[in-house]
Amino acid sequence: MKVKGRYEALAGHEGADRYADIIELPHPTSSVHPRMSLADRAAQFSPFAALTGYEDTVREAGRLTEEWVEPDEDSRAELDRKLALLQSHLQEGPEVTIAFFQPDERKEGGAYRSLSGQLTRIDPYGRILRLADGTALSMDYIVQIQSGLFDHSPEG
C-alpha cells in the first residue's frame, strides 16, 4: 500500500494548489531555541483564571454561620452554679461535656459545638476553662455544661 504525501492527500480540495510549493517541506527547526515539549505546548491553551481567588470568595460567602444567642439570666445563673460546683471538685478531675459557641474567624457568626474531657482548671478572672488535653474555652460562650457530678448533687 502506497502512503500518500500531504500534497497528494489534499489533491482535489479547494485551495490545495495555493500551498503546493510548501506542503512537502520539512517542519522548520530553530538552531537557537529547543523544540517545545508537547506538555508545554498544551499549557498554552489551558484555561486562564482571570479572577484568581474568586471561587474561594464565592465558597466563603456561601458558607453558613449561626448567630450567637446570649443565654438568658436563668441559664446564666444555672451555669454559674454548675461552675461553682465543678470548682469545688476540681481536684477530682471531673469529666464534663460542654456545649459552646465558637465564633467564626472570617465572618460574622459562628457555630455551636460540643466537646468532652477532663476539667483541670477554672480561671474566673480570665474567664477560661481548661481541659486535660489543653483545650481552653471562654466561659463567655458556654451555653451548657453536663457532668456526672451534677447527677449526685442537689444543685445539678
PDB file of C-alpha atoms in Angstrom:
ATOM      1  CA  MET A   1       0.000   0.000   0.000  1.00  0.00           C
ATOM      2  CA  LYS A   2       1.412   3.327  -1.046  1.00  0.00           C
ATOM      3  CA  VAL A   3       1.365   6.133   1.508  1.00  0.00           C
ATOM      4  CA  LYS A   4       0.300   9.426   0.038  1.00  0.00           C
ATOM      5  CA  GLY A   5       2.248  12.607   0.754  1.00  0.00           C
ATOM      6  CA  ARG A   6       0.467  15.594   2.246  1.00  0.00           C
ATOM      7  CA  TYR A   7       0.031  17.240  -1.125  1.00  0.00           C
ATOM      8  CA  GLU A   8      -1.453  14.123  -2.655  1.00  0.00           C
ATOM      9  CA  ALA A   9      -3.871  13.776   0.285  1.00  0.00           C
ATOM     10  CA  LEU A  10      -5.058  17.344  -0.319  1.00  0.00           C
ATOM     11  CA  ALA A  11      -5.346  16.954  -4.065  1.00  0.00           C
ATOM     12  CA  GLY A  12      -8.805  17.814  -5.209  1.00  0.00           C
ATOM     13  CA  HIS A  13      -9.567  20.037  -2.227  1.00  0.00           C
ATOM     14  CA  GLU A  14     -10.279  23.675  -2.784  1.00  0.00           C
ATOM     15  CA  GLY A  15      -7.160  25.819  -2.238  1.00  0.00           C
ATOM     16  CA  ALA A  16      -4.730  22.863  -2.353  1.00  0.00           C
ATOM     17  CA  ASP A  17      -2.786  24.461  -5.219  1.00  0.00           C
ATOM     18  CA  ARG A  18      -2.032  27.565  -3.121  1.00  0.00           C
ATOM     19  CA  TYR A  19       0.178  25.515  -0.791  1.00  0.00           C
ATOM     20  CA  ALA A  20       1.744  23.179  -3.350  1.00  0.00           C
ATOM     21  CA  ASP A  21       5.149  24.875  -3.027  1.00  0.00           C
ATOM     22  CA  ILE A  22       5.449  24.484   0.780  1.00  0.00           C
ATOM     23  CA  ILE A  23       3.318  21.498   1.718  1.00  0.00           C
ATOM     24  CA  GLU A  24       6.097  18.925   1.315  1.00  0.00           C
ATOM     25  CA  LEU A  25       8.811  20.994   3.046  1.00  0.00           C
ATOM     26  CA  PRO A  26      10.137  19.706   6.382  1.00  0.00           C
ATOM     27  CA  HIS A  27       8.988  21.439   9.575  1.00  0.00           C
ATOM     28  CA  PRO A  28      11.293  24.385  10.353  1.00  0.00           C
ATOM     29  CA  THR A  29      13.659  23.811  13.267  1.00  0.00           C
ATOM     30  CA  SER A  30      15.419  26.588  15.162  1.00  0.00           C
ATOM     31  CA  SER A  31      19.132  26.329  15.833  1.00  0.00           C
ATOM     32  CA  VAL A  32      18.745  28.740  18.785  1.00  0.00           C
ATOM     33  CA  HIS A  33      15.568  27.636  20.547  1.00  0.00           C
ATOM     34  CA  PRO A  34      14.902  23.997  21.542  1.00  0.00           C
ATOM     35  CA  ARG A  35      11.634  22.391  20.497  1.00  0.00           C
ATOM     36  CA  MET A  36       8.823  22.921  22.965  1.00  0.00           C
ATOM     37  CA  SER A  37       7.583  19.771  24.669  1.00  0.00           C
ATOM     38  CA  LEU A  38       4.022  18.631  23.998  1.00  0.00           C
ATOM     39  CA  ALA A  39       3.080  19.373  27.618  1.00  0.00           C
ATOM     40  CA  ASP A  40       4.330  22.961  27.315  1.00  0.00           C
ATOM     41  CA  ARG A  41       2.538  23.409  24.010  1.00  0.00           C
ATOM     42  CA  ALA A  42      -0.695  22.118  25.541  1.00  0.00           C
ATOM     43  CA  ALA A  43      -0.279  24.502  28.504  1.00  0.00           C
ATOM     44  CA  GLN A  44      -0.555  27.447  26.121  1.00  0.00           C
ATOM     45  CA  PHE A  45      -4.162  26.523  25.562  1.00  0.00           C
ATOM     46  CA  SER A  46      -5.126  25.767  29.154  1.00  0.00           C
ATOM     47  CA  PRO A  47      -7.938  27.832  30.685  1.00  0.00           C
ATOM     48  CA  PHE A  48      -6.940  31.188  32.122  1.00  0.00           C
ATOM     49  CA  ALA A  49      -8.196  32.092  35.606  1.00  0.00           C
ATOM     50  CA  ALA A  50      -8.631  35.849  35.281  1.00  0.00           C
ATOM     51  CA  LEU A  51     -10.249  36.141  38.716  1.00  0.00           C
ATOM     52  CA  THR A  52      -7.779  34.364  40.965  1.00  0.00           C
ATOM     53  CA  GLY A  53      -9.425  33.643  44.321  1.00  0.00           C
ATOM     54  CA  TYR A  54     -12.939  34.288  43.028  1.00  0.00           C
ATOM     55  CA  GLU A  55     -14.024  30.686  43.571  1.00  0.00           C
ATOM     56  CA  ASP A  56     -12.744  30.785  47.180  1.00  0.00           C
ATOM     57  CA  THR A  57     -14.579  34.053  47.801  1.00  0.00           C
ATOM     58  CA  VAL A  58     -17.847  32.657  46.464  1.00  0.00           C
ATOM     59  CA  ARG A  59     -17.429  29.486  48.546  1.00  0.00           C
ATOM     60  CA  GLU A  60     -16.696  31.560  51.677  1.00  0.00           C
ATOM     61  CA  ALA A  61     -19.731  33.793  51.081  1.00  0.00           C
ATOM     62  CA  GLY A  62     -21.921  30.713  50.726  1.00  0.00           C
ATOM     63  CA  ARG A  63     -20.646  29.111  53.930  1.00  0.00           C
ATOM     64  CA  LEU A  64     -23.347  29.361  56.562  1.00  0.00           C
ATOM     65  CA  THR A  65     -22.763  30.504  60.113  1.00  0.00           C
ATOM     66  CA  GLU A  66     -25.078  30.574  63.089  1.00  0.00           C
ATOM     67  CA  GLU A  67     -25.898  33.638  65.127  1.00  0.00           C
ATOM     68  CA  TRP A  68     -24.807  33.830  68.779  1.00  0.00           C
ATOM     69  CA  VAL A  69     -27.813  33.807  71.104  1.00  0.00           C
ATOM     70  CA  GLU A  70     -26.971  35.238  74.513  1.00  0.00           C
ATOM     71  CA  PRO A  71     -28.204  32.921  77.317  1.00  0.00           C
ATOM     72  CA  ASP A  72     -30.943  34.418  79.447  1.00  0.00           C
ATOM     73  CA  GLU A  73     -30.450  35.326  83.107  1.00  0.00           C
ATOM     74  CA  ASP A  74     -31.776  31.989  84.432  1.00  0.00           C
ATOM     75  CA  SER A  75     -29.482  29.983  82.142  1.00  0.00           C
ATOM     76  CA  ARG A  76     -26.513  32.140  83.161  1.00  0.00           C
ATOM     77  CA  ALA A  77     -27.329  31.597  86.867  1.00  0.00           C
ATOM     78  CA  GLU A  78     -27.525  27.817  86.326  1.00  0.00           C
ATOM     79  CA  LEU A  79     -24.151  27.822  84.553  1.00  0.00           C
ATOM     80  CA  ASP A  80     -22.653  29.818  87.452  1.00  0.00           C
ATOM     81  CA  ARG A  81     -23.976  27.233  89.968  1.00  0.00           C
ATOM     82  CA  LYS A  82     -22.530  24.386  87.920  1.00  0.00           C
ATOM     83  CA  LEU A  83     -19.167  26.127  87.593  1.00  0.00           C
ATOM     84  CA  ALA A  84     -19.057  26.714  91.364  1.00  0.00           C
ATOM     85  CA  LEU A  85     -19.752  23.009  91.983  1.00  0.00           C
ATOM     86  CA  LEU A  86     -17.084  21.999  89.450  1.00  0.00           C
ATOM     87  CA  GLN A  87     -14.603  24.391  91.104  1.00  0.00           C
ATOM     88  CA  SER A  88     -15.185  22.698  94.470  1.00  0.00           C
ATOM     89  CA  HIS A  89     -14.499  19.250  92.934  1.00  0.00           C
ATOM     90  CA  LEU A  90     -11.696  20.321  90.580  1.00  0.00           C
ATOM     91  CA  GLN A  91      -9.040  18.195  92.338  1.00  0.00           C
ATOM     92  CA  GLU A  92     -11.056  15.099  91.324  1.00  0.00           C
ATOM     93  CA  GLY A  93     -10.713  15.996  87.633  1.00  0.00           C
ATOM     94  CA  PRO A  94     -14.413  15.761  86.776  1.00  0.00           C
ATOM     95  CA  GLU A  95     -15.444  14.627  83.304  1.00  0.00           C
ATOM     96  CA  VAL A  96     -17.553  17.259  81.567  1.00  0.00           C
ATOM     97  CA  THR A  97     -19.379  17.774  78.296  1.00  0.00           C
ATOM     98  CA  ILE A  98     -19.529  21.422  77.322  1.00  0.00           C
ATOM     99  CA  ALA A  99     -21.757  22.966  74.673  1.00  0.00           C
ATOM    100  CA  PHE A 100     -20.378  26.289  73.481  1.00  0.00           C
ATOM    101  CA  PHE A 101     -20.472  28.821  70.679  1.00  0.00           C
ATOM    102  CA  GLN A 102     -17.324  29.136  68.578  1.00  0.00           C
ATOM    103  CA  PRO A 103     -17.116  32.496  66.765  1.00  0.00           C
ATOM    104  CA  ASP A 104     -16.076  32.317  63.124  1.00  0.00           C
ATOM    105  CA  GLU A 105     -12.616  33.723  62.384  1.00  0.00           C
ATOM    106  CA  ARG A 106     -13.536  35.065  58.941  1.00  0.00           C
ATOM    107  CA  LYS A 107     -17.051  36.394  59.145  1.00  0.00           C
ATOM    108  CA  GLU A 108     -19.853  37.301  61.500  1.00  0.00           C
ATOM    109  CA  GLY A 109     -21.489  34.453  63.390  1.00  0.00           C
ATOM    110  CA  GLY A 110     -20.020  31.069  64.176  1.00  0.00           C
ATOM    111  CA  ALA A 111     -21.065  27.547  65.105  1.00  0.00           C
ATOM    112  CA  TYR A 112     -22.346  25.732  68.161  1.00  0.00           C
ATOM    113  CA  ARG A 113     -20.053  22.895  69.182  1.00  0.00           C
ATOM    114  CA  SER A 114     -19.753  20.348  71.947  1.00  0.00           C
ATOM    115  CA  LEU A 115     -16.744  18.608  73.420  1.00  0.00           C
ATOM    116  CA  SER A 116     -15.995  16.294  76.301  1.00  0.00           C
ATOM    117  CA  GLY A 117     -12.979  15.901  78.516  1.00  0.00           C
ATOM    118  CA  GLN A 118     -11.500  16.092  81.985  1.00  0.00           C
ATOM    119  CA  LEU A 119     -11.722  19.556  83.525  1.00  0.00           C
ATOM    120  CA  THR A 120      -8.375  20.630  85.022  1.00  0.00           C
ATOM    121  CA  ARG A 121      -8.688  24.358  85.681  1.00  0.00           C
ATOM    122  CA  ILE A 122     -11.230  27.144  86.016  1.00  0.00           C
ATOM    123  CA  ASP A 123      -9.828  30.663  85.704  1.00  0.00           C
ATOM    124  CA  PRO A 124     -12.587  33.015  86.931  1.00  0.00           C
ATOM    125  CA  TYR A 125     -10.527  36.165  86.192  1.00  0.00           C
ATOM    126  CA  GLY A 126      -9.550  35.230  82.650  1.00  0.00           C
ATOM    127  CA  ARG A 127     -12.949  33.513  82.280  1.00  0.00           C
ATOM    128  CA  ILE A 128     -11.325  30.373  80.843  1.00  0.00           C
ATOM    129  CA  LEU A 129     -11.983  26.654  81.371  1.00  0.00           C
ATOM    130  CA  ARG A 130      -9.089  24.286  80.660  1.00  0.00           C
ATOM    131  CA  LEU A 131      -9.372  20.604  79.838  1.00  0.00           C
ATOM    132  CA  ALA A 132      -6.706  17.936  80.291  1.00  0.00           C
ATOM    133  CA  ASP A 133      -5.989  17.854  76.536  1.00  0.00           C
ATOM    134  CA  GLY A 134      -5.000  21.558  76.649  1.00  0.00           C
ATOM    135  CA  THR A 135      -8.231  22.926  75.196  1.00  0.00           C
ATOM    136  CA  ALA A 136      -9.140  26.349  76.547  1.00  0.00           C
ATOM    137  CA  LEU A 137     -12.744  27.537  76.361  1.00  0.00           C
ATOM    138  CA  SER A 138     -14.059  31.027  77.002  1.00  0.00           C
ATOM    139  CA  MET A 139     -16.686  30.991  79.736  1.00  0.00           C
ATOM    140  CA  ASP A 140     -18.457  33.802  77.857  1.00  0.00           C
ATOM    141  CA  TYR A 141     -19.541  31.408  75.073  1.00  0.00           C
ATOM    142  CA  ILE A 142     -20.528  28.351  77.148  1.00  0.00           C
ATOM    143  CA  VAL A 143     -24.223  27.543  76.837  1.00  0.00           C
ATOM    144  CA  GLN A 144     -24.440  24.238  78.724  1.00  0.00           C
ATOM    145  CA  ILE A 145     -22.310  22.027  80.966  1.00  0.00           C
ATOM    146  CA  GLN A 146     -23.039  18.386  81.753  1.00  0.00           C
ATOM    147  CA  SER A 147     -21.213  16.205  84.247  1.00  0.00           C
ATOM    148  CA  GLY A 148     -21.867  13.053  86.246  1.00  0.00           C
ATOM    149  CA  LEU A 149     -21.089  15.237  89.250  1.00  0.00           C
ATOM    150  CA  PHE A 150     -24.398  17.074  88.754  1.00  0.00           C
ATOM    151  CA  ASP A 151     -26.359  13.813  88.877  1.00  0.00           C
ATOM    152  CA  HIS A 152     -25.282  13.273  92.516  1.00  0.00           C
ATOM    153  CA  SER A 153     -25.656  16.848  93.659  1.00  0.00           C
ATOM    154  CA  PRO A 154     -28.817  18.641  94.837  1.00  0.00           C
ATOM    155  CA  GLU A 155     -27.584  21.709  92.849  1.00  0.00           C
ATOM    156  CA  GLY A 156     -27.280  19.837  89.489  1.00  0.00           C
TER     157      GLY A 156
END
